[in-house]
Coordinates of C-alpha atoms and ligand atoms in Angstrom, one line a residue:
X1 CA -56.4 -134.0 -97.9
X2 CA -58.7 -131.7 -100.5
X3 CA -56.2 -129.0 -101.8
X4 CA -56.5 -125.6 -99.7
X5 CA -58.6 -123.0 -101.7
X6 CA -58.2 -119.3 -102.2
X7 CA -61.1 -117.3 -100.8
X8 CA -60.1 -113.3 -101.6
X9 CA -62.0 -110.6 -99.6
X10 CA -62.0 -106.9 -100.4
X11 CA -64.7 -104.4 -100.5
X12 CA -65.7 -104.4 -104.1
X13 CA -66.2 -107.3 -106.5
X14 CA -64.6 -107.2 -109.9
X15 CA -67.8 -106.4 -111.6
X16 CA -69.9 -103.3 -110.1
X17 CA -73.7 -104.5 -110.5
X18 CA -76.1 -101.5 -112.8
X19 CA -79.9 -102.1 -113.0
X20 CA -80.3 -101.2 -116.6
X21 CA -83.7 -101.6 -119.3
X22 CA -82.4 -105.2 -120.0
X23 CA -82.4 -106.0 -116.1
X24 CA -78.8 -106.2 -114.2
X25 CA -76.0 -105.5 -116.2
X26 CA -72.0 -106.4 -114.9
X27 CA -69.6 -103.3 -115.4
X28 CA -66.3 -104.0 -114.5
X29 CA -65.1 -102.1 -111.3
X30 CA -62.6 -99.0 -111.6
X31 CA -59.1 -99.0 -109.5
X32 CA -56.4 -100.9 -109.7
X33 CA -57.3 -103.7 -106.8
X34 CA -59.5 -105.4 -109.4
X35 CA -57.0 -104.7 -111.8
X36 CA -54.7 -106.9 -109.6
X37 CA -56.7 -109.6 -108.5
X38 CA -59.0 -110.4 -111.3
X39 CA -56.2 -112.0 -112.9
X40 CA -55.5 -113.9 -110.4
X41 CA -58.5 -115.3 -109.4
X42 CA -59.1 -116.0 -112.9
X43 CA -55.7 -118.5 -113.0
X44 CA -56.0 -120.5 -110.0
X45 CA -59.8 -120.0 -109.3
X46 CA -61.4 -120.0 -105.5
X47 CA -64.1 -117.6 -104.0
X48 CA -64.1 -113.6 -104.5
X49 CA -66.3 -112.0 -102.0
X50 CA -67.4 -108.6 -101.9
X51 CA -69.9 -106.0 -102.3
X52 CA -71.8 -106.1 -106.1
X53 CA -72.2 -102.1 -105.8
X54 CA -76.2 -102.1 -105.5
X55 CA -79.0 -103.8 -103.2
X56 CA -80.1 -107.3 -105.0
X57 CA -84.1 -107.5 -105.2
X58 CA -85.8 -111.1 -104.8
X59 CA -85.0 -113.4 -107.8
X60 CA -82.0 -111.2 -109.2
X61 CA -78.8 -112.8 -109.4
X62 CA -75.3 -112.3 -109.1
X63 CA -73.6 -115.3 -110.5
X64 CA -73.4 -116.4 -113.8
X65 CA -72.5 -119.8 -115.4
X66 CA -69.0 -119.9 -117.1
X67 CA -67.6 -117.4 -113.9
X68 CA -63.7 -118.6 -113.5
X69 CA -64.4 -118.6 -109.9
X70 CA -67.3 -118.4 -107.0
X71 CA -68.3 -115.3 -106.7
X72 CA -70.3 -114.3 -103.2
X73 CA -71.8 -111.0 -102.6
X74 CA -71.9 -109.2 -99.2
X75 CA -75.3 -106.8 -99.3
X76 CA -75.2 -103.4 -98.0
X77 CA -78.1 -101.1 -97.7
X78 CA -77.8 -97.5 -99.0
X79 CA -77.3 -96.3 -95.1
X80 CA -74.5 -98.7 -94.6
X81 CA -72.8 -97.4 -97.9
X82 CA -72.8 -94.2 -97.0
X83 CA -71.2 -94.9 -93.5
X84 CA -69.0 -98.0 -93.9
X85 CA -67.7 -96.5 -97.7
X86 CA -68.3 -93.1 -98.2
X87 CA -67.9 -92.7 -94.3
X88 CA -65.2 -93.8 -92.4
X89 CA -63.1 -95.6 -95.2
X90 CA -63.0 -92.8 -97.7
X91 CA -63.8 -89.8 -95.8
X92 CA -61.5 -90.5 -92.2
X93 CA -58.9 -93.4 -93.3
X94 CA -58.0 -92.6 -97.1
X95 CA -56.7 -88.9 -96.6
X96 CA -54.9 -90.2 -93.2
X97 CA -53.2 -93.0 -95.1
X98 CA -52.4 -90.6 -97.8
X99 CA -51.2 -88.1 -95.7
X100 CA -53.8 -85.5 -96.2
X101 CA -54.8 -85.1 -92.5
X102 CA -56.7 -81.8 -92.5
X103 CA -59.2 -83.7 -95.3
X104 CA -60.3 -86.5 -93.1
X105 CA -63.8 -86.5 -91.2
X106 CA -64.6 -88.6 -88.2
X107 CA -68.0 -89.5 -87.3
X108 CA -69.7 -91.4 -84.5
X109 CA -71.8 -93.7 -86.4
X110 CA -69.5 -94.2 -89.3
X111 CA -67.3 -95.7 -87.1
X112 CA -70.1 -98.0 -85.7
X113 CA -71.0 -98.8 -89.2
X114 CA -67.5 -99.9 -90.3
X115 CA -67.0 -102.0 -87.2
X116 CA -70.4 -103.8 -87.6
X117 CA -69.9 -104.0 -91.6
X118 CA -66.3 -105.7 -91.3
X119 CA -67.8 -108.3 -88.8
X120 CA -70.4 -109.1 -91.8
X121 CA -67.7 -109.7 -94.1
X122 CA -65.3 -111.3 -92.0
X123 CA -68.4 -114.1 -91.2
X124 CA -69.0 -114.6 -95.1
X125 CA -65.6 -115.5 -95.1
X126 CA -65.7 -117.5 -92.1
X127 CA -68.4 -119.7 -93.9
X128 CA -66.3 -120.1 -96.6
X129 CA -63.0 -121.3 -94.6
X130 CA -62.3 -125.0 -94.0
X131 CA -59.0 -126.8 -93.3
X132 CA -56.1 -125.1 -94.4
X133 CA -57.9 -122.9 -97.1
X134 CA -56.4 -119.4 -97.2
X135 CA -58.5 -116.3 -96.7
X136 CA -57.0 -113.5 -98.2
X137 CA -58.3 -110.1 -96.9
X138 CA -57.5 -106.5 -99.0
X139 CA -57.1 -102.8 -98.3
X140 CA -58.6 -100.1 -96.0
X141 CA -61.8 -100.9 -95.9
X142 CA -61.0 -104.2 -93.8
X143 CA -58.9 -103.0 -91.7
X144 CA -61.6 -105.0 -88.8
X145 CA -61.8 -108.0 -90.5
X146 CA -58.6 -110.1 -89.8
X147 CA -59.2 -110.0 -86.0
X148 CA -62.9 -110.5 -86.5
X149 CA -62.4 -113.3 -88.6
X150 CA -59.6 -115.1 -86.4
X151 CA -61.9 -114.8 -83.5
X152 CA -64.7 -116.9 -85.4
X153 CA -61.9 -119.2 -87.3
X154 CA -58.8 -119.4 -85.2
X155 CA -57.3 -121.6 -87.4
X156 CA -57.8 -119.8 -90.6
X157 CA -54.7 -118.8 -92.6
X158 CA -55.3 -114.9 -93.0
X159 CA -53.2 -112.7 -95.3
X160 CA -54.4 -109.1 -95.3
X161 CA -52.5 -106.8 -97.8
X162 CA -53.3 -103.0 -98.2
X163 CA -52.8 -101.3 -101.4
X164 CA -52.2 -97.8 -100.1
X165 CA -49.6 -96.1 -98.1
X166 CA -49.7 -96.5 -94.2
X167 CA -48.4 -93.3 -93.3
X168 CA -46.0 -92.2 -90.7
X169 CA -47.2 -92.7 -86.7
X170 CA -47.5 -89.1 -86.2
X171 CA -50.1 -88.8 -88.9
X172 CA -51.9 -91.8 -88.1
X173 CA -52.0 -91.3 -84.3
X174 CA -54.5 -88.6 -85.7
X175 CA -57.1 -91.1 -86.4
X176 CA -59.9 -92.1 -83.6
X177 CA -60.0 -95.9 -83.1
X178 CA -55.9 -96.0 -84.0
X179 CA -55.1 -98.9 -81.7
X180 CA -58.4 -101.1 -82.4
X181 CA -57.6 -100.6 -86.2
X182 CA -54.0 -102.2 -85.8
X183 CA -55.4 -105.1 -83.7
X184 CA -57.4 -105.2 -86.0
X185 CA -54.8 -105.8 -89.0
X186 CA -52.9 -107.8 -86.7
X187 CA -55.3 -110.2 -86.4
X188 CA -53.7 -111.7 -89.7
X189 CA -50.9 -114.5 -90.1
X190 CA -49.3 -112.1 -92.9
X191 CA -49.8 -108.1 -93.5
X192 CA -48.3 -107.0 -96.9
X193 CA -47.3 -103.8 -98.2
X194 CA -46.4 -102.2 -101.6
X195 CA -43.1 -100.8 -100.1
X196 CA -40.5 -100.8 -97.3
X197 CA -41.5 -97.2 -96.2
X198 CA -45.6 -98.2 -95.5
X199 CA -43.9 -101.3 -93.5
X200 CA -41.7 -99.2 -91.5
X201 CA -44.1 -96.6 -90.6
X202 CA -46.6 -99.5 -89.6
X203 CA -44.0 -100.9 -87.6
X204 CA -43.4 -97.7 -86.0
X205 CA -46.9 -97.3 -85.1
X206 CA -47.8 -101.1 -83.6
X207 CA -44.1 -100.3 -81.6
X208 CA -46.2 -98.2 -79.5
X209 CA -49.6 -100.6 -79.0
X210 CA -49.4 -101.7 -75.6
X211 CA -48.8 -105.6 -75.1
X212 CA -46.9 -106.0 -78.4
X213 CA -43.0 -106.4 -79.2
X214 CA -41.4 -106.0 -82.5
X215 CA -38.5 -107.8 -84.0
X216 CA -37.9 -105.7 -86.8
X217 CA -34.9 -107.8 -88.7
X218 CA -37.1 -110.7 -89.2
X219 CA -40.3 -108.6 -89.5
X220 CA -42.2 -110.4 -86.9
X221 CA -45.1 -108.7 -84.4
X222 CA -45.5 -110.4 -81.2
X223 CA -49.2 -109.8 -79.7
X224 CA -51.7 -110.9 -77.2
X225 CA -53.7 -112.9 -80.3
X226 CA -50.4 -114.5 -81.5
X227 CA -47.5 -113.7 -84.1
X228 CA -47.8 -111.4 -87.2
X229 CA -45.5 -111.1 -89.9
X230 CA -44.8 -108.4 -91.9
X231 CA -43.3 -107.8 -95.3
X232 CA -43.0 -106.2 -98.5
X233 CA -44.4 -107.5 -102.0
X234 CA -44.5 -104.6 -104.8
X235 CA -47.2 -105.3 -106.6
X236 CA -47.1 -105.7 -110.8
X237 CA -49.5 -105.9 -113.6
X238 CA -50.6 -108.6 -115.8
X239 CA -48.0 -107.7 -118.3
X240 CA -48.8 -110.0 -121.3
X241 CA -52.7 -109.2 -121.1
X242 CA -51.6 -105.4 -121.9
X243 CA -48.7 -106.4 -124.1
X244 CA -51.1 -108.4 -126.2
X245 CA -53.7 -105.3 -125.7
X246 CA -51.7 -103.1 -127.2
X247 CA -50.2 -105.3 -130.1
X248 CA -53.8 -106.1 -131.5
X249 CA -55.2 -102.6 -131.0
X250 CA -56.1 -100.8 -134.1
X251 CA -54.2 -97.5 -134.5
X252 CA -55.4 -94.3 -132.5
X253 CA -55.1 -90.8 -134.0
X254 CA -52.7 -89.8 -131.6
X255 CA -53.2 -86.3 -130.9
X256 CA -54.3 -85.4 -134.4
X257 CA -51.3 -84.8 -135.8
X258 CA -49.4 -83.4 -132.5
X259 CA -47.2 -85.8 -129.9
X260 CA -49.5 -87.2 -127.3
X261 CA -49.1 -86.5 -123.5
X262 CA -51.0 -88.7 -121.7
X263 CA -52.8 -88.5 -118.1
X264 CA -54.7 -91.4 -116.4
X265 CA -56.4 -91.9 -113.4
X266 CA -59.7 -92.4 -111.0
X267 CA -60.9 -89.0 -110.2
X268 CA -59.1 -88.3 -106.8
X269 CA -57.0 -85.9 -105.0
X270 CA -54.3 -87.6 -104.4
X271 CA -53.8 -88.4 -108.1
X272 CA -52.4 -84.6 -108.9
X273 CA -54.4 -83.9 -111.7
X274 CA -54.7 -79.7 -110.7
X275 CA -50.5 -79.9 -110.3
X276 CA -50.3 -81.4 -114.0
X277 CA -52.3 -78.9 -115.9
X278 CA -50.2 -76.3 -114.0
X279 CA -47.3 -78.0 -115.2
X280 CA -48.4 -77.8 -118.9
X281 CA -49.2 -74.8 -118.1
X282 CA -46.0 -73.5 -117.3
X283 CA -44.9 -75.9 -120.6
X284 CA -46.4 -73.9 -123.0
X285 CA -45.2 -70.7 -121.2
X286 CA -40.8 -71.7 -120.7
X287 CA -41.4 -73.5 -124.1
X288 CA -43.1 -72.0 -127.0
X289 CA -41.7 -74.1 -129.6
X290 CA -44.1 -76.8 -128.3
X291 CA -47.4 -74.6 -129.2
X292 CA -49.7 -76.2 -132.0
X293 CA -47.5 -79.8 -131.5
X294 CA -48.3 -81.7 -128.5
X295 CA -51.4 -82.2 -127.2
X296 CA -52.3 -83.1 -123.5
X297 CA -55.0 -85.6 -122.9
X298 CA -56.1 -86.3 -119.5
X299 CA -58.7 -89.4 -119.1
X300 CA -60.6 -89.3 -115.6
X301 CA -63.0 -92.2 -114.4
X302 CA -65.5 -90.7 -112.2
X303 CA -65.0 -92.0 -109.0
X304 CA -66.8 -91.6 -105.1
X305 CA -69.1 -88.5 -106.4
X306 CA -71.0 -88.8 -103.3
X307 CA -67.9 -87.2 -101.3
X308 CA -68.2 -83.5 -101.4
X309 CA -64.0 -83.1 -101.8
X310 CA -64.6 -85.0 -104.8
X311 CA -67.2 -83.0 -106.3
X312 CA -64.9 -79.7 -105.7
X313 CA -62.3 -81.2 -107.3
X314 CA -63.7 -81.9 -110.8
X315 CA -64.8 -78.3 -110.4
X316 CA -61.2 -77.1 -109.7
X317 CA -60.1 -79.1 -113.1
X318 CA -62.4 -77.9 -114.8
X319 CA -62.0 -74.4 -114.4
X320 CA -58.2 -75.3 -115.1
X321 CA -58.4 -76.8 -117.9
X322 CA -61.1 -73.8 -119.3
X323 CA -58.0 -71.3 -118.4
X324 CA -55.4 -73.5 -120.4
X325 CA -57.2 -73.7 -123.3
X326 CA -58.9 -70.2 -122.9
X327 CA -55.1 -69.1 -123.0
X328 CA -53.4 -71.4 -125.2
X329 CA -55.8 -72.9 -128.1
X330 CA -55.8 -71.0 -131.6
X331 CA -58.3 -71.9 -134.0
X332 CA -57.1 -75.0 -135.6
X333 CA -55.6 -76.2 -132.1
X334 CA -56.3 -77.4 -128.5
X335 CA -53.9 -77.5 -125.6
X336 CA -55.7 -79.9 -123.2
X337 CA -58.6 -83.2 -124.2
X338 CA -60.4 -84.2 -121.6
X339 CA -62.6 -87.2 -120.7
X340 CA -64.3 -87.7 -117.7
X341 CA -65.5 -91.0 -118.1
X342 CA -64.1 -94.9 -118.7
X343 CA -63.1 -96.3 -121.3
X344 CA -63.0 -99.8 -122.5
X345 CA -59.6 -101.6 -122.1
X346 CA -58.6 -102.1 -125.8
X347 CA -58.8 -98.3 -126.3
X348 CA -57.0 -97.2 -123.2
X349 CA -54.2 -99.6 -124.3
X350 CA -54.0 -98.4 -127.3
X351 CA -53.9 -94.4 -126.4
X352 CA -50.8 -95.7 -123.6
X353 CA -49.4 -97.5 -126.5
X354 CA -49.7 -94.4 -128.6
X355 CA -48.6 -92.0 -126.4
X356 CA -45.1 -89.8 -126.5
X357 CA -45.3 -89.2 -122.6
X358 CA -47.3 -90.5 -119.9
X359 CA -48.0 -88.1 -117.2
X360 CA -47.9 -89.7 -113.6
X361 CA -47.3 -87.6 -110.9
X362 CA -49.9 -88.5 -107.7
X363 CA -49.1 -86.3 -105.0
X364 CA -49.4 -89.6 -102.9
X365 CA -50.2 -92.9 -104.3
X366 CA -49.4 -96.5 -102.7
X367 CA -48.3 -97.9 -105.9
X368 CA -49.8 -97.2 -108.9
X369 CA -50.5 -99.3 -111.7
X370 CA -50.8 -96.8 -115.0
X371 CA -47.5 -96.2 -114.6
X372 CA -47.0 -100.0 -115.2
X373 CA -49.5 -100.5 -117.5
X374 CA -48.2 -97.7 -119.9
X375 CA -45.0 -99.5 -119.9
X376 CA -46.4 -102.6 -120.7
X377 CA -47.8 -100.7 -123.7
X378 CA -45.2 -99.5 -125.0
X379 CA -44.6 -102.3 -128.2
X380 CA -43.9 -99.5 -130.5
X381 CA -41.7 -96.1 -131.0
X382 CA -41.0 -95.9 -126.9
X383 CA -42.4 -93.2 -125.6
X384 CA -41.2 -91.7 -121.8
X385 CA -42.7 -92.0 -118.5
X386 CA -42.8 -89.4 -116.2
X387 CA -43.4 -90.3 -112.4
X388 CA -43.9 -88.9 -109.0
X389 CA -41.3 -89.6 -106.5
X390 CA -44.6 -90.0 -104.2
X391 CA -45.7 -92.9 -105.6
X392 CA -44.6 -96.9 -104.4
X393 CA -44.1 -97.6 -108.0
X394 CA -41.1 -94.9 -108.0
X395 CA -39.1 -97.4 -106.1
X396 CA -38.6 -99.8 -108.5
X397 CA -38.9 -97.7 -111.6
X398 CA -35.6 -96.1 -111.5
X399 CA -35.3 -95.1 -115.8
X400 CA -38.9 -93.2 -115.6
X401 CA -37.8 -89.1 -114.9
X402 CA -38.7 -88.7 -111.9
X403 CA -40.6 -85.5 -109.9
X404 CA -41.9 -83.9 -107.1
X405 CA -45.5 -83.3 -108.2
X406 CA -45.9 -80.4 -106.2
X407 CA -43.1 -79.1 -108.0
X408 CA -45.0 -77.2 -110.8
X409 CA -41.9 -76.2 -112.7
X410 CA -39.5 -79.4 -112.4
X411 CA -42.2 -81.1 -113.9
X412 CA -42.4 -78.3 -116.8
X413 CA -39.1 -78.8 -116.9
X414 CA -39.2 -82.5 -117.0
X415 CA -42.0 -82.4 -120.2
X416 CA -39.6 -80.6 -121.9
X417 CA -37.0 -82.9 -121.5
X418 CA -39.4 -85.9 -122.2
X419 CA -40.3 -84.2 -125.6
X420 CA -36.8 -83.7 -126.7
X421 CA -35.3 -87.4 -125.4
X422 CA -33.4 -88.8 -128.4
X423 CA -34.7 -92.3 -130.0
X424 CA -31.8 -94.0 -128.5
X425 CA -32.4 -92.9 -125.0
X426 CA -36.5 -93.3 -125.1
X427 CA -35.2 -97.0 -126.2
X428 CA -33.2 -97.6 -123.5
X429 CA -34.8 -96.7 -120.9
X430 CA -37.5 -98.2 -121.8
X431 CA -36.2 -101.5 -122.5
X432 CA -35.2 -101.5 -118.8
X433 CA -38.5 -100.8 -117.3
X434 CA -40.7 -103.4 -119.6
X435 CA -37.9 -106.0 -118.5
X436 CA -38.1 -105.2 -114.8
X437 CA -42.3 -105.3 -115.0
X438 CA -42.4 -108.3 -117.3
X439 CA -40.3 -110.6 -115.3
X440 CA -42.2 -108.7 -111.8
X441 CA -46.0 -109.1 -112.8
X442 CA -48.9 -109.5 -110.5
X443 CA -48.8 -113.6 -110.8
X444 CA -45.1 -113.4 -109.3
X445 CA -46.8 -111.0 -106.6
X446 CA -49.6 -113.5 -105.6
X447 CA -47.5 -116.5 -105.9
X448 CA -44.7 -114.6 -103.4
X449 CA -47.7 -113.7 -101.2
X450 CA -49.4 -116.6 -100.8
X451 CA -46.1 -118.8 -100.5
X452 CA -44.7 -116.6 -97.9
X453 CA -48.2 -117.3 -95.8
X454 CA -47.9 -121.1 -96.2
X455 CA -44.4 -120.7 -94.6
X456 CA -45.5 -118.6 -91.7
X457 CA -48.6 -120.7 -91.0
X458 CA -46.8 -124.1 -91.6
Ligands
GDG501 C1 -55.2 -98.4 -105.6 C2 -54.0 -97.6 -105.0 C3 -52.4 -99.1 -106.2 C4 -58.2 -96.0 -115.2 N1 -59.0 -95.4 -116.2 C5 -59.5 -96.4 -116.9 C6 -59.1 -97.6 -116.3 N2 -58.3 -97.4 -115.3 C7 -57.7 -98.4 -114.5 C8 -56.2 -98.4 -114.8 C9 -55.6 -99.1 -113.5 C10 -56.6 -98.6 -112.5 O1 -57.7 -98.1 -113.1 C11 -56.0 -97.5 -111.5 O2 -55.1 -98.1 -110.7 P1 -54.0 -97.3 -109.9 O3 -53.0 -98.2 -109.3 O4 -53.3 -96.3 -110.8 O5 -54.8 -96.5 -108.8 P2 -56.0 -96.8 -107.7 O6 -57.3 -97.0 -108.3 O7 -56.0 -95.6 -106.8 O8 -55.6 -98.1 -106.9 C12 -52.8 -97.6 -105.9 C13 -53.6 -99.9 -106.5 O9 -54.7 -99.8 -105.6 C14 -53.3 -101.4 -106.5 O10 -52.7 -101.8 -105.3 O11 -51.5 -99.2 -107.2 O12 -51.7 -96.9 -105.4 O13 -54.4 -96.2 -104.8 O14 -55.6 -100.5 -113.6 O15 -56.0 -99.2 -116.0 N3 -59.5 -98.8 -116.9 C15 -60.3 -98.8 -118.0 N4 -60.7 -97.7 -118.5 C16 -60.4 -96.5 -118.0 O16 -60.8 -95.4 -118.5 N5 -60.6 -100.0 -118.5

C-alpha cells in the first residue's frame, strides 16, 4: 500500500501572492499558523492548500519548481474575501473566540458566504484524499469544512486543530449558527487545541448539542456522524531554525546605547499593545531612574486593514505613543520606537536575541508563538520574558513573570523588576524555558498530532 500523504488545509498559504512590476511576487504570510506549519510541511512534504491572497489572471502561476511540497490554491473573488475573511471569520467568530463579545458583527450573507466558501475548500481537499491519506484542516476559518468534507469522503482521516481560544459556552452561545459550527468541527476524527481550558469550554458547549454524549475522561464525543476525539497538543516553534537565526545574526544596535524592551506582534486587539505603552508609561513615572536608559521598541505587522476595529486601533497607538514620547523624550532621547511594518526573519531574530525584555502581554491570545521564539533567541546575555497570564503559552511557561495585561501597574511593576533581575536569575530562568521549548518544538507537536489520529482512525 502507497504510504498515506499529508494534505494540510487552512485559509492562507505560506506565501501571500503581490502583483508587482516584475509580475507575481511570493511574500511570506504573517501569523504564527504559517509559522507552525511551514516547517512541517517542509520535513515530511504532502499538499498545502489554501488561499494565495489575490485573484490569479490566465497564465499566472502559483507553483514553482524546487517547492518542498504541492502547493494548491483555492480562488476567492474580492466579494467572497470580504464575506468569508473579513466577514464572518474575523468580524463575528475572532472577537467571540477571544472573548470580546460586544466587538463581533453578524451578517446574513457573510454567513452564506462562509458556509458556501468552506464547502469549496473542503472539495479541493476531497480531490486530494485517497486511501488512508490524512487531511489535516486548521483554525476558524474552517470551522464548516470537516463535516463538509466527511460528507463527500467518509472515509477520510480528518484532524482539525484551531489555533485560538474556544471560549467559554456562555460567550459562544452568543454566536448565530452555534450548533451548525460545532457539527461542523465535529465532523473530524480528531479536534486539537492549544490548552486544556479551550477543550473544556468546547466540551462544555457540544454537552449541550442535542443528539450528542460526552465522555469527558477519555475525551471522546459521541454524535449522529460518528465519534470525535478530543485533546490537547501545545503547540512549539521550530526551535533550532531560530537558535541558528540568532547565532549567525550580525549584531543589532540595541537601543542605541539603552537596554532594549521589546514588543511584537500582528496588529490586533487582542494583542494589548494600548495596555503596554500604558504600562511604560506608568514605568517611567514609579521609576525615574530608568529615564534616558531603556528604550521601548514595539514592531507591529499590519494586519486585516480592511476591518474598521483595526484601523481605530493603530489610531489609538498612535496617539499613545505621540503622548509618551511628547511627555518623556529629551533631546538626545526617545521613550518608545515604533515600526509598523515586517521585517525579515534574520533581523527580528536578531532584535529578540538582543533584547533585555520581551514584552508579551495579549489581553487574550490562544498561544502565542513570540513568546517562544524570543526564548529561542536568547543564545546570549539572557534577557527576561514578560507574559500575560491570558495567553496558552502561560501554561507551560512557568519562569517567564507573569501578568494580567489589563493590569497597567503590575505590569509597571513587573518592568521594573525585569530591569533589575540579577545575571544569575535572568540565567536561570532562562535556561529552564529554552530547555522546556527545545525538547517541545512544533515537530514533536505534529508528530503527537498526527500519531494520535492514526490511533483514533486505526
Ligand atoms: C495565531 C494565534 C497562536 C511578527 N512580526 C514579524 C513576524 N511575526 C511573526 C512572529 C510569529 C507570528 O508572526 C505571530 O504568531 P503569534 O502566535 O504570536 O500570533 P498570531 O499571528 O495571532 O497567531 C496565536 C498562533 O496562531 C499559532 O497557533 O500562537 O495565539 O492568535 O511567528 O515571528 N515575522 C517576521 N517579521 C515580522 O516583523 N518575519
Amino acid at each position: 500500500m502507497r504510504e498515506p500523504r499529508l494534505i494540510v488545509v487552512s485559509n492562507r498559504l505560506p506565501f501571500t501572492l503581490k502583483r508587482g512590476p516584475k509580475g507575481i511576487e511570493r511574500r511570506p504570510s504573517a501569523g504564527g499558523l504559517v509559522a507552525a506549519l511551514e516547517p512541517v510541511l517542509s520535513r515530511v512534504g504532502g499538499v498545502w492548500i489554501g488561499w494565495p491572497g489575490i485573484e490569479l489572471r490566465t497564465g499566472e502561476r502559483l507553483r514553482r519548481k524546487g517547492d518542498a511540497y504541492r502547493i494548491k490554491g483555492v480562488a476567492l473573488n474580492r466579494k467572497e474575501v470580504r464575506r468569508y475573511y473579513h466577514g464572518f471569520s474575523n468580524n463575528a467568530l475572532w472577537p467571540v473566540f477571544h472573548s470580546f463579545p460586544t466587538r463581533s458583527m453578524f451578517e446574513r450573507h457573510d454567513w452564506d458566504a462562509y458556509e458556501r466558501i468552506n464547502a469549496r475548500f473542503a472539495r479541493a481537499a476531497a480531490q486530494e484524499v485517497k486511501g488512508n491519506d490524512i487531511v489535516w484542516i486548521h483554525d476558524y476559518h474552517l470551522l464548516r469544512a470537516p463535516r463538509q468534507l466527511r460528507k463527500l469522503a467518509p472515509k477520510a482521516r480528518i484532524g482539525f486543530f484551531l489555533h485560538i481560544p474556544f471560549p467559554p459556552f456562555d460567550i459562544y452561545r452568543i454566536l448565530p449558527h452555534d450548533q451548525e459550527l460545532l457539527r461542523g468541527m465535529l465532523g473530524a476524527d480528531l479536534v486539537g487545541f492549544h490548552v486544556r481550558g479551550y477543550m473544556d469550554n468546547f466540551l462544555d458547549c457540544v454537552q449541550r448539542l442535542p443528539g450528542t454524549t460526552v465522555d469527558r475522561d477519555r475525551g471522546i464525543v459521541r454524535h449522529e456522524q460518528g465519534i470525535t476525539t478530543v485533546a490537547v497538543f501545545p503547540l512549539g516553534i521550530d526551535f533550532a531554525y531560530y537558535e541558528k537565526l540568532a547565532s549567525e545574526a550580525p549584531q543589532t544596535r540595541r537601543g542605541n546605547g539603552n537596554r532594549l524592551i521589546l514588543g511584537v506582534d500582528r496588529m490586533d486587539y487582542t494583542k494589548g499593545i494600548p495596555q503596554r505603552i500604558l504600562a511604560l508609561e506608568r514605568l517611567l513615572e514609579l521609576h525615574p531612574e530608568h529615564r534616558e536608559k531603556i528604550v521601548f521598541l514595539q514592531l507591529a505587522v499590519p494586519s486585516r486593514e480592511e476591518v474598521p476595529a483595526y484601523r481605530e486601533l493603530k489610531v489609538t497607538i498612535d496617539q499613545l505613543i505621540g503622548r509618551v514620547i511628547g511627555r518623556f523624550a529629551t533631546a538626545d532621547w526617545v521613550p518608545v520606537r515604533y515600526l509598523y511594518r515586517s521585517l525579515p526573519p534574520e533581523r527580528l531574530a536578531a532584535l529578540y536575541r538582543d533584547a533585555d525584555v520581551a514584552l508579551v502581554t495579549p489581553l487574550r491570545d490562544g498561544m502565542n508563538l513570540v513568546a517562544k521564539e524570543y526564548v529561542a533567541c536568547q543564545v546570549r546575555d539572557p534577557g527576561v520574558l514578560i507574559l500575560s497570564r491570558l495567553a496558552g503559552a502561560a501554561e507551560t511557561m512557568a519562569e517567564a513573570i507573569q501578568v494580567n495585561p489589563y493590569d497597567i501597574d503590575a505590569t509597571a511593576r513587573a518592568l521594573h523588576t525585569a530591569l533589575v533581575m540579577s545575571p544569575a536569575e535572568r540565567r536561570r530562568r532562562m535556561d529552564a524555558l529554552r530547555a522546556r521549548e527545545r525538547a517541545f518544538d512544533v515537530h514533536v507537536w505534529a508528530r503527537e498530532f498526527l500519531s494520535h489520529l492514526r490511533r483514533c482512525t486505526q
